[in-house]
Coordinates of C-alpha atoms in Angstrom, one line a residue:
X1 CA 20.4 26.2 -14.4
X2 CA 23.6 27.5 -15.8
X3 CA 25.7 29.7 -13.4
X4 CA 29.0 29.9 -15.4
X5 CA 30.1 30.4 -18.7
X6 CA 33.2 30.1 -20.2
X7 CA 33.7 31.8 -24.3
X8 CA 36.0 31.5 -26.7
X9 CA 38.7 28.9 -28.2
X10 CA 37.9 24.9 -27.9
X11 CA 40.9 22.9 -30.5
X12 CA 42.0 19.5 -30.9
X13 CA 45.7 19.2 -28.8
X14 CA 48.3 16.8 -30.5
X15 CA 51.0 17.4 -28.0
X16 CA 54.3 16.3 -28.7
X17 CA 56.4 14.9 -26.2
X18 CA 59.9 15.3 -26.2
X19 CA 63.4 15.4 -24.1
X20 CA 63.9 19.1 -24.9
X21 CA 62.4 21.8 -27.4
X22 CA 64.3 21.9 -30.5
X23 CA 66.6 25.1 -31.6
X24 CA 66.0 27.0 -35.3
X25 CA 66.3 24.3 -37.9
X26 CA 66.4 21.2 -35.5
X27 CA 64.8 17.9 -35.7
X28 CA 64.3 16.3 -32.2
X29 CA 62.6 12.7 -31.9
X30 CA 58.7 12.8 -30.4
X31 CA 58.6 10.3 -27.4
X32 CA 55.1 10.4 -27.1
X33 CA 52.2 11.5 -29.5
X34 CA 48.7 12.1 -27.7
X35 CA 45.5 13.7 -29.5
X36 CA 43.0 15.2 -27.2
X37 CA 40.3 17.4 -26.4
X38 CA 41.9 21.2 -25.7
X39 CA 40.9 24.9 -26.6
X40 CA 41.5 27.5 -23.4
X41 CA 37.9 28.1 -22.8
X42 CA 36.7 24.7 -23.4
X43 CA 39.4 23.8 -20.8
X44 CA 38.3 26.7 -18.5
X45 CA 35.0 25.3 -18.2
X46 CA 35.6 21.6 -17.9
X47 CA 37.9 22.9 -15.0
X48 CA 34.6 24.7 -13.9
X49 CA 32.5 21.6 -14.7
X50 CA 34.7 19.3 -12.6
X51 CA 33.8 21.2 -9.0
X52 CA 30.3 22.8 -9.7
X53 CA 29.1 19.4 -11.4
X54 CA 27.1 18.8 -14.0
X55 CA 25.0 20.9 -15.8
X56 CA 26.0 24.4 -13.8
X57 CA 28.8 25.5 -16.6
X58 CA 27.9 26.0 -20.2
X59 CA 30.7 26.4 -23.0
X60 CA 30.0 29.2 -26.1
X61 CA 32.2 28.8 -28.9
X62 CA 32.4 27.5 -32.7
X63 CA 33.1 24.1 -34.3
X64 CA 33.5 23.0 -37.5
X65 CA 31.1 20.8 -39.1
X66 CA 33.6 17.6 -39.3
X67 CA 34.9 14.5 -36.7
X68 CA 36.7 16.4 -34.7
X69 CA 33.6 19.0 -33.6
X70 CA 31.5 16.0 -33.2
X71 CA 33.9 14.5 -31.2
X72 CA 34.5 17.9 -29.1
X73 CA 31.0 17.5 -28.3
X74 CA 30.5 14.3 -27.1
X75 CA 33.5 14.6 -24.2
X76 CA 31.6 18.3 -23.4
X77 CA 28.5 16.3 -22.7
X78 CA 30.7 13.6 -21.0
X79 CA 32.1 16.1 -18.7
X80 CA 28.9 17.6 -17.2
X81 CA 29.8 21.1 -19.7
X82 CA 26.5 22.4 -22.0
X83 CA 26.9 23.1 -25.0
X84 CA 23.9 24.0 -26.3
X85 CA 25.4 27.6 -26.8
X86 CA 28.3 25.9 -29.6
X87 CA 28.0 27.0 -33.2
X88 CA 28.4 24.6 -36.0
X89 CA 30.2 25.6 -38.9
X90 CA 29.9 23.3 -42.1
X91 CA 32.7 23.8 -44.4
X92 CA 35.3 25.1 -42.2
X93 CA 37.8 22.7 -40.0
X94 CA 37.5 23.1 -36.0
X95 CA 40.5 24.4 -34.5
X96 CA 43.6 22.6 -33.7
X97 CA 46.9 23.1 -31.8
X98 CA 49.9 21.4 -32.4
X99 CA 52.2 21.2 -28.8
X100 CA 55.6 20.2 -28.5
X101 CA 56.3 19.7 -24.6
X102 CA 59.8 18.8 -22.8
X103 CA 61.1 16.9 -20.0
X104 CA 60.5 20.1 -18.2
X105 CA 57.0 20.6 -18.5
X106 CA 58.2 23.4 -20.5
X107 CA 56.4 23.8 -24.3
X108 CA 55.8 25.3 -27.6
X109 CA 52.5 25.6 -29.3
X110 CA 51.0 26.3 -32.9
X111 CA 47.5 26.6 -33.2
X112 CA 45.1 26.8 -36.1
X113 CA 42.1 28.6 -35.1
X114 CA 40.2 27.5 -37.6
X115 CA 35.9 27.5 -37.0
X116 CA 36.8 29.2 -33.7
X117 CA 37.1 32.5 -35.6
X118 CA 33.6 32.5 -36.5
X119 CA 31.9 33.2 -34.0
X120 CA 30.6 36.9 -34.5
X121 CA 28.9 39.5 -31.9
X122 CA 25.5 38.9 -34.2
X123 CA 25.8 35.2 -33.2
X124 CA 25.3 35.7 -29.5
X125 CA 22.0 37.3 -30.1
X126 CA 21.2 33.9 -31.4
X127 CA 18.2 32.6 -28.6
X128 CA 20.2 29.6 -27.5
X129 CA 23.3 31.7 -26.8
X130 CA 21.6 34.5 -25.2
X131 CA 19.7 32.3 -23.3
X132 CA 22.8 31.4 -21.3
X133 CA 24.0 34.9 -21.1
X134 CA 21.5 35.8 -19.2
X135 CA 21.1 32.9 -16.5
X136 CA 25.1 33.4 -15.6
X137 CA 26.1 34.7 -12.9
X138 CA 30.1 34.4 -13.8
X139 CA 31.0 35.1 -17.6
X140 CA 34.9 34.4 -18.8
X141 CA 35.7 35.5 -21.9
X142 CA 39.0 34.5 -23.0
X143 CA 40.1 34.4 -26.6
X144 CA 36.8 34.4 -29.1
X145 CA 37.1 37.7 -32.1
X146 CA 37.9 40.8 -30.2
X147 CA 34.2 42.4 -31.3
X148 CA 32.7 39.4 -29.8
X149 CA 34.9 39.7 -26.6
X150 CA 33.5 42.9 -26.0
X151 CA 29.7 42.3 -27.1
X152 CA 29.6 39.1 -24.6
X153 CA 31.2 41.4 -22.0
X154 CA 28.5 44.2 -22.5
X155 CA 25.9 41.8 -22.2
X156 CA 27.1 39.9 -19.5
X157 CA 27.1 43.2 -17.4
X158 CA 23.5 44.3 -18.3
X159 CA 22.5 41.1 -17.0
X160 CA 24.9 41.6 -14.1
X161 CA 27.2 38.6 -14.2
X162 CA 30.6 39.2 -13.0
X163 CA 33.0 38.9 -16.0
X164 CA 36.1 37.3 -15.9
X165 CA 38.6 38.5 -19.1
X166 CA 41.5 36.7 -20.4
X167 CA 42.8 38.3 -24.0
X168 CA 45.3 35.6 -24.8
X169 CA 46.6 36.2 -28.1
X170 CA 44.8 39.2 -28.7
X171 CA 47.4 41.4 -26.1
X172 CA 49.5 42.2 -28.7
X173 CA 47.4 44.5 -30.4
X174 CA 47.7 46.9 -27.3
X175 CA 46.3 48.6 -24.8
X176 CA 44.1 50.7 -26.8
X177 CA 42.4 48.1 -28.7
X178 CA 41.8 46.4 -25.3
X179 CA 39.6 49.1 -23.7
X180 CA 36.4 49.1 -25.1
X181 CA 35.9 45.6 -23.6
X182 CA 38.0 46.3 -20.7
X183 CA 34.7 48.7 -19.8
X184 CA 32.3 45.9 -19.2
X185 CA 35.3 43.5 -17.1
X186 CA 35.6 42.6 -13.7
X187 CA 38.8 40.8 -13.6
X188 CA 41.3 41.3 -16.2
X189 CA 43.6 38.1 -16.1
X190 CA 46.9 37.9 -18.0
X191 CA 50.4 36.0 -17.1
X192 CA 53.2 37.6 -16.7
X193 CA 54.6 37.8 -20.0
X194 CA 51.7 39.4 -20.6
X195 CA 51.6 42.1 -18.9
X196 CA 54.9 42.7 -19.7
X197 CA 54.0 43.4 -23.5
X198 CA 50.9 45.3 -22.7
X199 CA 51.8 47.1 -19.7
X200 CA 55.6 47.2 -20.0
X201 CA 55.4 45.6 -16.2
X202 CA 54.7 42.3 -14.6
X203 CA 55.7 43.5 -11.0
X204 CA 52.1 43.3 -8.6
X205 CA 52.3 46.5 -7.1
X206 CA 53.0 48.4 -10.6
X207 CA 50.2 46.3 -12.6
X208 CA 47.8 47.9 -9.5
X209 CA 48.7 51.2 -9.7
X210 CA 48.3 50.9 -13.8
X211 CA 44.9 49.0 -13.8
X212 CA 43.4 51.6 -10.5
X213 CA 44.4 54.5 -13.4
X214 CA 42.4 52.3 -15.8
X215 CA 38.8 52.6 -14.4
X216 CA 37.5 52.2 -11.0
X217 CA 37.0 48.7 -9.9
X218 CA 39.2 46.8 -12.2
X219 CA 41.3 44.2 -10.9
X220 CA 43.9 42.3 -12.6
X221 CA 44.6 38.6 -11.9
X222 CA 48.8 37.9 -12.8
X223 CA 49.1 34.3 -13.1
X224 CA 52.9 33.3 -12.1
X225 CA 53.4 30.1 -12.8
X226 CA 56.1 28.5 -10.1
X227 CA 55.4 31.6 -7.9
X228 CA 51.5 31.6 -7.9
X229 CA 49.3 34.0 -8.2
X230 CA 48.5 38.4 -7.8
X231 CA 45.5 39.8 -7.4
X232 CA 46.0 43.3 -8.1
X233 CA 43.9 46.6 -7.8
X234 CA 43.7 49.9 -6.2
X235 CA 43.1 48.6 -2.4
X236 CA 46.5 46.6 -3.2
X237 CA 47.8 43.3 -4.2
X238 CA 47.1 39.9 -2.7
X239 CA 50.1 37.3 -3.5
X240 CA 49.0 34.0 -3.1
X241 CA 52.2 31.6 -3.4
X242 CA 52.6 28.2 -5.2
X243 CA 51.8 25.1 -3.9
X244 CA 55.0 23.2 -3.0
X245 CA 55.1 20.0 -5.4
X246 CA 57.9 19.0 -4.0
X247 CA 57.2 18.9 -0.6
X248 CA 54.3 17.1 -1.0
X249 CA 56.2 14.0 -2.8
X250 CA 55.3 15.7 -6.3
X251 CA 56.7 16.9 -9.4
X252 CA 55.3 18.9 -12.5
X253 CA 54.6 16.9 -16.2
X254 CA 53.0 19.3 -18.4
X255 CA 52.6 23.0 -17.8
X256 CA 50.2 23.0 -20.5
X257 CA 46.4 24.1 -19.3
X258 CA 47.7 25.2 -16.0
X259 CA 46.2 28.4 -16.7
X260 CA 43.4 27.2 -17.3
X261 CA 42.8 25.2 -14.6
X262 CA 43.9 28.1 -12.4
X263 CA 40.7 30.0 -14.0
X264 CA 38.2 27.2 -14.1
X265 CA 38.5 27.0 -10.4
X266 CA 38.6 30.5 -9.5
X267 CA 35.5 31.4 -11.5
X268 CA 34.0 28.6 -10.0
X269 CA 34.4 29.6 -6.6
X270 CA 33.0 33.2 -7.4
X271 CA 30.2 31.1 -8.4
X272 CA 29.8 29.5 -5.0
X273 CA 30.0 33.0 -3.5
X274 CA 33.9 32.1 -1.8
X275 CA 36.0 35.6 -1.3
X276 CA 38.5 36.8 -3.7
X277 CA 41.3 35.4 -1.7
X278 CA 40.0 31.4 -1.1
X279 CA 39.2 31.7 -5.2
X280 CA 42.8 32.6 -5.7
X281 CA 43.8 30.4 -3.3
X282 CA 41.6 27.2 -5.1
X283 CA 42.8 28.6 -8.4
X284 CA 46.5 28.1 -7.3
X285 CA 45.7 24.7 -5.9
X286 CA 43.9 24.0 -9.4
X287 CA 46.8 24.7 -11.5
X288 CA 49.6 23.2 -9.6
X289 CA 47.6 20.0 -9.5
X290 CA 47.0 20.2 -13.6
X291 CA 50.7 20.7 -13.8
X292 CA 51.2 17.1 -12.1
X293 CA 49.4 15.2 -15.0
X294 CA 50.2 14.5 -18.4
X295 CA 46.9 15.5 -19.9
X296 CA 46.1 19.1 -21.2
X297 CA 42.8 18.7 -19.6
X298 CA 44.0 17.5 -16.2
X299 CA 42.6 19.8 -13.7
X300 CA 40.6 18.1 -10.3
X301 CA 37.9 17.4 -9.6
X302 CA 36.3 18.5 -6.6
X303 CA 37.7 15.8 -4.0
X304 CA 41.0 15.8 -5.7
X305 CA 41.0 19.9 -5.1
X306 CA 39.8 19.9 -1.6
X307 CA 42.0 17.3 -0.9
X308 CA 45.5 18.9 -2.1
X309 CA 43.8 21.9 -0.2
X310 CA 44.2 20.8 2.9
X311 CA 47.2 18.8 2.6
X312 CA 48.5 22.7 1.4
X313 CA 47.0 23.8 4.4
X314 CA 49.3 21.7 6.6
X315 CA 52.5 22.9 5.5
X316 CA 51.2 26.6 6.7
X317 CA 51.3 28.5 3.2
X318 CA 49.8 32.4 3.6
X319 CA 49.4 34.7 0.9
X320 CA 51.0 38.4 1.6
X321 CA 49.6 41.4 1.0
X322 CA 50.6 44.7 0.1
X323 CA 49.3 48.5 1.2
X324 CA 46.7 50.4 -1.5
X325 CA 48.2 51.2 -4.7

């Protein structure tokens, strides 16, 4: 039975691998070319897939009716992920981003969203989508058509699943077209760029003083990058910090899908009823491990998580907490 799902964009990743990102006007040389399976939500839930196992995390989203859908399939079904709950769209290309990536980690990315785009609030009413609605218990909703954001949201909440928001691109429309989905969200998750543009703030304690004014019960998840993680609401803010690459005989590759990874694992230990604190702490682990491998897709799988856990574990790191906001 499906317990998680994860909606919105799944696009085929060229990334371009380079020795730094080019300025205005500037041809750099491509190192390495790779083509491979990407999309935030697809990534989310093969992120999910890799510790719930198979069959336990379903993806909802839109593919075009050509190779590269088909394709997009096949490694869903490879990774344990159902995708009964994808819509096929003949005529229209499935989405595609195009990612230029440094000797930093650090990247650029163009994407063309292509079939993604199509899936509509009337779609979900569809019995093989609102099938899987209603078994979750965890719904994240990250970048499909704002309407259908917030129709997923609404019915993920009358069929009380905890839902798990991540707006992507669609922040900088602004606060107020966020709200009507933020009603139906548990979590609101945004990095901190991010919040930055749609609150004006990125600091923990400000982000849980703004989100408490928002509605009762709302929590927003900051994802920092090299400094970890917030948790943020009106009882406070829990900072969980980085892992230490470094110190562990480490270093970072690819930033890209590090976010992703971060979610996958935190929604997946909501799933398998953990505390808010060990899901931020897993989501941390998650991410900093994806950030290690090449791959856009390169989050652990459950061994490989439990086993950078504990070698975290060792070197004493603590999350901090702060008073109620």
């Amino acid at each position: 039975m499906v317990e998680l799902i994860c909606c919105g964009a799944i696009n085929w990743d060229i990334n371009l691998f380079v020795e730094r990102l080019p300025r205005a006007g500037e041809e750099v040389r491509v190192r390495v070319i790779e083509r491979v399976s990407g999309g935030t939500a697809a990534n989310v839930s093969v992120a999910a897939a890799r510790i719930l196992g198979p069959g336990r995390v379903a993806f909802i989203g839109a593919l075009g009716g050509d190779e590269i859908g088909a394709r997009q399939l096949r490694i869903l079904e490879a990774e344990g992920v159902d995708h009964s709950g994808v819509l096929i769209v003949e005529g229209v290309e499935s989405g595609q981003a195009y990612i230029t990536i440094d000797e930093r980690g650090e990247n650029e990315i163009h994407t063309y969203f292509g079939a993604n785009l199509k899936l509509t609030p009337e779609r979900l009413e569809d019995p093989q989508r609102r099938r899987l609605i209603e078994e979750a218990r965890v719904a994240v909703v990250m970048d499909p058509p704002l309407e259908t954001a917030e129709r997923l949201a609404e019915m993920s909440k009358e069929a009380e699943a905890t839902v798990i928001w991540d707006p992507g691109v669609y922040v900088e429309r602004g606060l107020e077209a966020l709200m009507d989905v933020m009603e139906h969200v548990d979590y609101f998750v945004l990095n901190r760029v991010e919040f930055e543009t749609l609150l004006g703030t990125s600091d923990p304690g400000e982000v849980a003083g703004r989100v408490a004014e928002l509605r009762d019960g709302l929590k927003a998840i900051i994802k920092m990058g090299s400094e970890g993680a917030a948790l943020c609401s009106g009882e406070g803010v829990i900072h969980m910090p980085a892992v230490p690459l470094e110190r562990l005989g480490l270093r970072v590759v690819n930033t890209v899908g590090c976010g992703d990874a971060f979610l996958g694992a935190f929604a997946a230990s909501l799933v398998e009823g953990l505390g808010e604190e060990e899901a931020l702490r897993r989501g941390c682990a998650a991410g900093a491990y994806k950030a290690t491998r090449r791959e856009t897709r390169g989050s652990p799988r459950r061994g490989e998580l439990l086993e950078l856990l504990e070698r975290w574990r060792t070197l004493g790191g603590q999350p901090s907490r702060s008073q109620e906001a």
